[in-house]
Short mmCIF file of C-alpha atoms in Angstrom, two decimals:
data_model
loop_
_atom_site.label_atom_id
_atom_site.label_comp_id
_atom_site.label_asym_id
_atom_site.label_seq_id
_atom_site.Cartn_x
_atom_site.Cartn_y
_atom_site.Cartn_z
CA MET A 154 73.51 10.87 58.18
CA LEU A 155 75.06 14.27 57.68
CA GLU A 156 78.10 13.02 59.62
CA GLN A 157 78.32 9.96 57.28
CA VAL A 158 78.27 12.13 54.27
CA SER A 159 80.95 14.52 55.74
CA GLU A 160 83.14 11.66 56.53
CA PHE A 161 82.84 10.37 52.86
CA LEU A 162 83.40 13.65 51.47
CA TRP A 163 86.47 14.19 53.49
CA TRP A 164 87.78 10.65 53.10
CA GLU A 165 91.61 10.71 52.75
CA ARG A 166 91.71 8.28 49.90
CA LEU A 167 89.60 10.71 47.77
CA TRP A 168 91.79 13.71 48.10
CA LEU A 169 95.27 12.72 49.23
CA PRO A 170 97.74 10.31 47.93
CA LYS A 171 98.34 6.97 49.35
CA ASN A 172 100.23 6.90 52.64
CA VAL A 173 99.31 10.53 53.24
CA SER A 174 96.66 11.66 55.74
CA TRP A 175 95.06 14.77 56.95
CA SER A 176 97.12 14.59 60.06
CA ASP A 177 100.27 15.01 58.01
CA LEU A 178 98.98 18.43 56.99
CA GLN A 179 98.53 19.54 60.67
CA ASP A 180 100.58 22.46 61.88
CA GLY A 181 103.76 21.46 63.71
CA ASP A 182 107.60 21.94 64.05
CA GLY A 183 107.16 25.66 62.86
CA LEU A 184 105.23 24.49 59.61
CA VAL A 185 101.96 26.12 58.88
CA TYR A 186 99.49 24.30 56.46
CA ALA A 187 96.59 25.40 54.68
CA ARG A 188 93.14 24.12 56.00
CA PRO A 189 89.93 23.86 54.29
CA SER A 190 88.25 25.79 57.24
CA HIS A 191 90.29 28.83 56.14
CA LEU A 192 88.07 29.16 53.16
CA TYR A 193 84.96 29.70 55.32
CA LEU A 194 85.28 33.37 54.96
CA ALA A 195 85.09 33.27 51.00
CA LEU A 196 81.32 33.77 51.38
CA PRO A 197 81.22 36.91 53.72
CA CYS A 198 84.01 38.09 51.27
CA ALA A 199 81.70 37.79 48.40
CA PHE A 200 79.20 39.93 49.98
CA ALA A 201 81.80 42.46 50.92
CA LEU A 202 83.05 42.59 47.38
CA LEU A 203 79.34 43.08 46.06
CA LEU A 204 79.13 46.06 48.52
CA VAL A 205 82.54 47.47 47.32
CA ARG A 206 81.18 47.04 43.64
CA TYR A 207 78.15 48.95 44.39
CA LEU A 208 79.95 51.79 45.90
CA PHE A 209 82.51 51.78 43.04
CA GLU A 210 80.13 51.67 40.33
CA ARG A 211 77.87 54.57 41.94
CA TYR A 212 80.69 56.84 42.99
CA LEU A 213 83.37 56.27 40.64
CA ALA A 214 82.44 54.48 37.51
CA SER A 215 79.07 56.37 36.85
CA PRO A 216 80.67 59.85 37.27
CA LEU A 217 83.39 58.83 34.89
CA ALA A 218 80.78 57.58 32.33
CA GLU A 219 79.10 60.82 32.57
CA ALA A 220 82.29 62.77 32.14
CA TRP A 221 83.20 60.82 29.02
CA GLY A 222 79.74 61.47 27.63
CA ILE A 223 78.57 57.81 27.87
CA ARG A 224 74.77 57.84 28.11
CA ASP A 225 72.13 55.21 27.53
CA ARG A 226 70.17 55.41 24.42
CA ARG A 227 66.49 56.49 24.55
CA ARG A 228 64.37 53.49 23.93
CA LEU A 229 60.75 53.88 22.94
CA PRO A 230 58.33 51.60 24.90
CA PRO A 231 56.29 49.00 22.77
CA GLU A 232 52.55 49.72 22.16
CA PRO A 233 49.99 48.10 24.53
CA SER A 234 49.06 44.65 23.13
CA CYS A 235 47.89 41.76 25.47
CA ALA A 236 48.17 39.27 22.65
CA LEU A 237 51.77 40.17 21.77
CA VAL A 238 52.80 40.34 25.63
CA SER A 239 51.33 36.91 26.05
CA TYR A 240 53.24 35.58 23.19
CA PHE A 241 56.47 37.39 24.33
CA CYS A 242 56.35 36.00 27.91
CA HIS A 243 55.03 32.27 27.03
CA THR A 244 56.15 31.59 23.62
CA SER A 245 59.27 33.40 22.04
CA HIS A 246 61.15 36.67 22.22
CA CYS A 247 61.94 36.36 18.57
CA PRO A 248 59.08 35.00 16.45
CA SER A 249 59.70 33.55 12.93
CA GLN A 250 58.15 35.30 9.93
CA ALA A 251 55.55 32.88 9.75
CA GLU A 252 54.55 33.53 13.43
CA VAL A 253 54.75 37.27 12.80
CA ARG A 254 52.12 36.87 10.05
CA SER A 255 49.95 34.74 12.58
CA LEU A 256 50.18 37.53 15.07
CA CYS A 257 49.19 40.17 12.45
CA LYS A 258 46.08 38.31 12.04
CA LYS A 259 45.29 38.30 15.78
CA THR A 260 46.20 41.93 16.27
CA SER A 261 45.23 43.36 12.95
CA TRP A 262 48.51 45.18 12.77
CA SER A 263 50.86 45.24 9.78
CA GLU A 264 54.19 42.87 9.95
CA ARG A 265 56.30 46.01 10.29
CA ARG A 266 54.37 47.14 13.27
CA VAL A 267 54.58 43.84 15.01
CA GLN A 268 58.36 43.51 14.22
CA VAL A 269 59.00 46.91 15.96
CA TRP A 270 56.93 45.97 18.73
CA PHE A 271 59.15 42.82 19.44
CA ARG A 272 62.23 44.83 18.92
CA ARG A 273 61.29 47.42 21.41
CA ARG A 274 60.14 44.83 23.98
CA ARG A 275 63.39 43.17 23.72
CA ASN A 276 65.19 46.37 24.12
CA GLN A 277 63.65 46.83 27.59
CA ASP A 278 65.37 43.79 28.81
CA ARG A 279 68.82 44.85 27.46
CA ALA A 280 71.18 46.63 29.74
CA GLY A 281 72.15 50.19 28.97
CA LEU A 282 75.59 51.30 27.90
CA CYS A 283 76.22 53.12 31.38
CA LYS A 284 75.51 49.74 33.06
CA ARG A 285 77.89 47.89 30.83
CA PHE A 286 80.61 50.50 31.05
CA CYS A 287 80.28 50.29 34.93
CA GLU A 288 80.42 46.37 34.91
CA ALA A 289 83.47 46.55 32.74
CA SER A 290 85.23 49.14 34.90
CA TRP A 291 84.66 47.21 37.93
CA ARG A 292 85.96 43.97 36.45
CA CYS A 293 89.00 45.63 34.89
CA THR A 294 89.73 47.29 38.24
CA PHE A 295 89.41 43.87 40.18
CA TYR A 296 91.55 42.04 37.77
CA LEU A 297 94.22 44.59 37.83
CA PHE A 298 94.63 44.38 41.50
CA ALA A 299 94.09 40.61 41.51
CA PHE A 300 96.98 40.10 39.10
CA LEU A 301 99.25 42.41 41.07
CA GLY A 302 98.33 40.39 44.26
CA GLY A 303 99.06 37.16 42.52
CA ILE A 304 102.41 38.21 41.38
CA LEU A 305 103.26 39.36 45.04
CA ALA A 306 101.80 36.02 46.39
CA LEU A 307 104.14 34.16 44.04
CA TYR A 308 107.20 35.82 45.39
CA ASP A 309 106.10 35.65 48.95
CA SER A 310 106.49 32.37 50.56
CA MET A 311 104.42 33.19 53.60
CA LEU A 312 101.06 31.62 53.94
CA PRO A 313 99.08 34.89 54.82
CA SER A 314 99.73 36.75 51.61
CA GLN A 315 98.65 33.53 49.62
CA TYR A 316 95.69 33.16 51.85
CA TRP A 317 94.31 36.64 51.31
CA TYR A 318 95.01 36.21 47.52
CA TYR A 319 92.84 33.07 47.58
CA LEU A 320 90.07 34.58 49.71
CA MET A 321 89.96 37.51 47.18
CA GLU A 322 89.66 35.37 44.18
CA MET A 323 87.04 32.99 45.75
CA GLY A 324 84.97 36.03 46.85
CA PHE A 325 85.02 37.53 43.55
CA TYR A 326 83.94 34.47 41.72
CA LEU A 327 81.36 33.82 44.37
CA SER A 328 80.14 37.30 43.84
CA LEU A 329 79.94 36.87 40.13
CA LEU A 330 77.67 33.74 40.59
CA LEU A 331 75.50 35.73 43.11
CA SER A 332 75.08 38.74 40.66
CA LEU A 333 74.44 36.59 37.54
CA THR A 334 70.66 37.63 37.51
CA PHE A 335 71.62 41.25 37.76
CA ASP A 336 74.58 41.59 35.46
CA VAL A 337 74.55 41.90 31.76
CA LYS A 338 73.49 38.56 30.38
CA ARG A 339 76.03 37.30 27.84
CA LYS A 340 75.34 34.82 24.88
CA ASP A 341 77.83 32.54 26.70
CA PHE A 342 75.91 32.47 29.83
CA LYS A 343 75.90 28.97 30.45
CA GLU A 344 79.81 28.61 29.69
CA GLN A 345 80.36 31.29 32.24
CA VAL A 346 78.67 29.49 34.93
CA VAL A 347 80.55 26.45 34.30
CA HIS A 348 83.63 28.44 34.32
CA HIS A 349 83.06 30.14 37.62
CA ILE A 350 82.05 26.79 39.27
CA ALA A 351 85.25 25.03 37.92
CA THR A 352 87.26 27.96 38.94
CA LEU A 353 85.89 27.83 42.52
CA THR A 354 86.35 24.05 42.68
CA LEU A 355 89.87 24.37 41.71
CA LEU A 356 90.56 27.15 44.15
CA ALA A 357 89.12 25.22 47.04
CA PHE A 358 90.76 21.92 46.23
CA SER A 359 94.27 23.50 45.62
CA TRP A 360 94.06 25.20 49.12
CA ALA A 361 92.82 22.20 50.85
CA SER A 362 95.36 19.80 49.17
CA ASN A 363 98.21 22.38 49.45
CA TYR A 364 98.54 22.86 45.80
CA ILE A 365 98.76 26.71 46.53
CA ARG A 366 101.56 27.69 44.08
CA ILE A 367 99.96 26.00 41.09
CA GLY A 368 96.58 27.36 41.89
CA THR A 369 97.99 31.04 42.19
CA LEU A 370 99.82 30.64 38.65
CA VAL A 371 96.52 29.36 37.10
CA MET A 372 94.68 32.38 38.39
CA ALA A 373 97.38 34.82 37.60
CA THR A 374 97.63 33.71 34.14
CA HIS A 375 93.70 34.06 33.95
CA ASP A 376 93.76 37.67 35.40
CA SER A 377 96.49 39.06 33.06
CA ALA A 378 94.49 38.69 29.77
CA ASP A 379 91.16 39.74 31.52
CA ILE A 380 92.47 43.13 32.34
CA LEU A 381 93.08 44.04 28.78
CA LEU A 382 89.63 42.69 27.61
CA GLU A 383 87.64 44.79 30.00
CA GLY A 384 90.04 47.68 29.32
CA ALA A 385 89.31 47.43 25.61
CA LYS A 386 85.50 47.40 26.21
CA ILE A 387 85.84 50.55 28.38
CA LEU A 388 87.63 52.19 25.56
CA ASN A 389 85.04 51.14 23.07
CA TYR A 390 82.16 52.36 25.24
CA ALA A 391 83.93 55.72 25.41
CA LYS A 392 84.02 55.74 21.44
CA TRP A 393 87.90 55.43 21.51
CA LYS A 394 87.83 53.21 18.63
CA ARG A 395 91.53 52.94 17.75
CA SER A 396 92.73 52.56 21.29
CA ALA A 397 90.15 49.92 21.90
CA ASP A 398 91.14 48.12 18.69
CA ALA A 399 94.82 48.27 19.59
CA MET A 400 94.03 46.98 23.11
CA PHE A 401 91.81 44.23 21.75
CA VAL A 402 94.83 43.12 19.51
CA VAL A 403 97.07 43.09 22.47
CA PHE A 404 94.55 41.17 24.64
CA THR A 405 94.22 38.43 21.83
CA LEU A 406 98.00 38.06 21.88
CA ILE A 407 98.10 37.70 25.75
CA PHE A 408 95.20 35.43 25.71
CA ALA A 409 96.80 33.18 23.17
CA LEU A 410 100.03 33.04 25.17
CA THR A 411 98.67 32.47 28.64
CA ARG A 412 95.75 30.32 27.84
CA MET A 413 96.61 28.28 24.67
CA ILE A 414 100.46 27.90 25.37
CA ILE A 415 101.20 28.49 29.04
CA LEU A 416 98.23 26.79 30.55
CA PRO A 417 98.06 23.59 28.62
CA PHE A 418 101.73 23.08 27.83
CA TRP A 419 103.23 24.27 31.07
CA LEU A 420 100.76 24.25 33.93
CA ILE A 421 98.57 21.42 32.89
CA HIS A 422 101.49 19.52 31.93
CA CYS A 423 103.07 19.88 35.46
CA THR A 424 100.07 18.85 37.21
CA TRP A 425 99.59 15.93 34.98
CA VAL A 426 103.04 14.42 34.72
CA TYR A 427 105.13 15.38 37.86
CA PRO A 428 102.70 14.19 40.86
CA VAL A 429 102.78 10.66 39.48
CA GLU A 430 106.70 10.54 39.72
CA ARG A 431 106.21 10.74 43.67
CA PHE A 432 102.83 9.38 44.25
CA GLU A 433 100.42 6.72 42.98
CA PRO A 434 97.39 8.39 40.95
CA PHE A 435 94.32 9.02 43.04
CA PHE A 436 90.96 10.50 42.72
CA GLY A 437 91.99 13.98 43.66
CA TYR A 438 94.70 13.80 41.01
CA TYR A 439 92.25 12.97 38.38
CA PHE A 440 89.62 15.53 39.64
CA PHE A 441 91.95 18.45 39.80
CA ASN A 442 93.28 17.77 36.15
CA ALA A 443 89.81 17.33 34.92
CA MET A 444 88.81 20.73 36.21
CA LEU A 445 91.83 22.24 34.50
CA VAL A 446 90.80 20.39 31.24
CA VAL A 447 87.23 21.78 31.54
CA LEU A 448 88.68 25.25 31.82
CA GLN A 449 90.97 24.64 28.87
CA ILE A 450 88.01 23.47 26.73
CA LEU A 451 86.23 26.82 27.52
CA HIS A 452 89.37 28.62 26.45
CA PHE A 453 89.55 26.86 23.22
CA TYR A 454 85.91 27.84 22.75
CA TRP A 455 86.47 31.57 23.57
CA GLY A 456 89.69 31.55 21.63
CA LEU A 457 87.78 30.54 18.51
CA LEU A 458 85.14 33.44 19.13
CA ILE A 459 87.94 35.94 19.83
CA SER A 460 89.85 34.96 16.64
CA LYS A 461 86.52 35.67 14.55
CA MET A 462 86.41 39.03 16.24
CA LEU A 463 90.04 39.92 15.71
CA TYR A 464 89.59 39.07 11.99
CA LYS A 465 86.60 41.06 11.66
CA CYS A 466 88.32 44.01 13.63
CA LEU A 467 91.44 43.97 11.30
CA PHE A 468 89.89 43.09 7.82
CA SER A 469 86.23 43.61 7.86
CA LYS A 470 84.79 46.89 6.31
CA VAL A 471 81.80 46.61 8.53
CA LYS A 472 81.79 49.64 10.76
CA ARG A 473 79.79 48.13 13.51
CA ASP A 474 81.75 46.68 16.31
CA GLU A 475 81.34 43.06 16.35
CA ARG A 476 83.40 42.23 19.49
CA SER A 477 82.39 41.07 22.89
CA ASP A 478 79.04 42.36 24.48
CA GLU A 479 78.96 45.20 21.99
CA GLU A 480 76.78 42.60 20.11
CA GLU A 481 74.01 42.96 22.77
CA GLU A 482 73.17 46.31 21.43
CA ASP A 483 70.20 46.67 18.95
CA ARG A 484 69.59 49.45 16.82
CA SER A 485 68.07 52.56 18.64
CA ASP A 486 64.36 52.74 18.13
CA GLU A 487 64.47 56.59 18.16
CA GLU A 488 64.51 56.33 14.35
CA GLU A 489 61.54 54.09 14.23
CA GLU A 490 59.09 56.88 14.11
CA GLY A 491 58.58 59.04 11.08
CA LYS A 492 60.37 56.77 8.59
CA ASP A 493 58.73 54.97 5.65
CA PRO A 494 58.66 51.24 6.14
CA PRO A 495 61.67 49.63 4.47
CA LYS A 496 61.37 46.99 1.56
CA LYS A 497 60.08 43.60 2.46
CA GLU A 498 63.52 42.04 2.07
CA ASN A 499 64.96 44.41 4.56
CA GLN A 500 61.91 43.77 7.03
CA ARG A 501 63.00 40.13 7.12
CA LEU A 502 66.83 41.00 7.47
CA ASP A 503 66.30 43.51 10.40
CA HIS A 504 64.02 41.21 12.17
CA THR A 505 66.22 38.10 12.13
CA THR A 506 69.36 39.76 12.80
CA SER A 507 67.94 41.55 15.78
CA CYS A 508 67.40 38.21 17.30
CA ARG A 509 70.91 36.88 17.26
CA PRO A 510 72.22 36.12 20.70
CA ARG A 511 73.91 39.01 22.54
CA GLY A 512 76.97 38.67 24.66
CA ARG A 513 80.75 38.70 24.95
CA ALA A 514 83.44 36.01 24.53
CA ASN A 515 84.47 36.03 28.20
CA GLY A 516 84.08 34.32 31.63
CA ILE A 517 87.61 34.48 30.79
#
């Protein structure tokens, strides 16, 4: 049974053009071709990168955060309440105003007290500022080295350099999938999962089908913008607002150039038009371009979010940072004690706004 499934998955008519077989991609006459078996090391590479990330965050990023004065806010724990804990775990993390009133009757608490309890309970599940700084530092560092490696791989015609670049990229995106449950959860969590899976699929298919140059170009265009995004977040966490704003503007320009112009009008155009000039369309041709289109749809979605953030960054008078995973922050509860309850209108406003999805505009 497994052998039949394997034969179907590697059926030549699925992945190769007509009159081309896997035997044509065997090494010979001084030529070396990429093989699917070369990618078996991607999973061990992912675990190795997770280890490197742990060491990087503990011994480099954490001391840097401390040196820059980046510290987690002190968050007060919620009061003991079995009824509210049960509601939080089984019903909703953000009850409506009517549900808050119902919970007030069950607990004999005031509306303000119930709202504060839910805010403090949600804060317990949010990542601290130091964790977000360490995560952004790791990604920024990796994207920088990956981008430089991609440029070198494009200029080097030798297979080994391209192989290690592919292995590094696949290992990184596999490590992101493996660490999803531990990383800061974004509001675009589902889109990120789709992005990572589509990227891994494209990398694996382009390597197996010997589309290595176009695969390297796609990854290099991605990494170029991600460096600036993570760098802007690092500066923002360090309270260097002007530098963070300037880098975010540059990131927006690079994102628009690479993912809104170069990728759809150059790279996807090449993969869509030129292959049919030499071969008849086949399943692998449609599959490869479909994955690129999936990525492009995600880029349009993220581009819309980024344009809104850029507008607020440049023209809004609101002091609070609206970008990226800065939206995951909730107001510190240190001020909750010892203050008079606000007006009723403010109670509703504070309660609803604290329930907005938190996250960043990137799996980019």
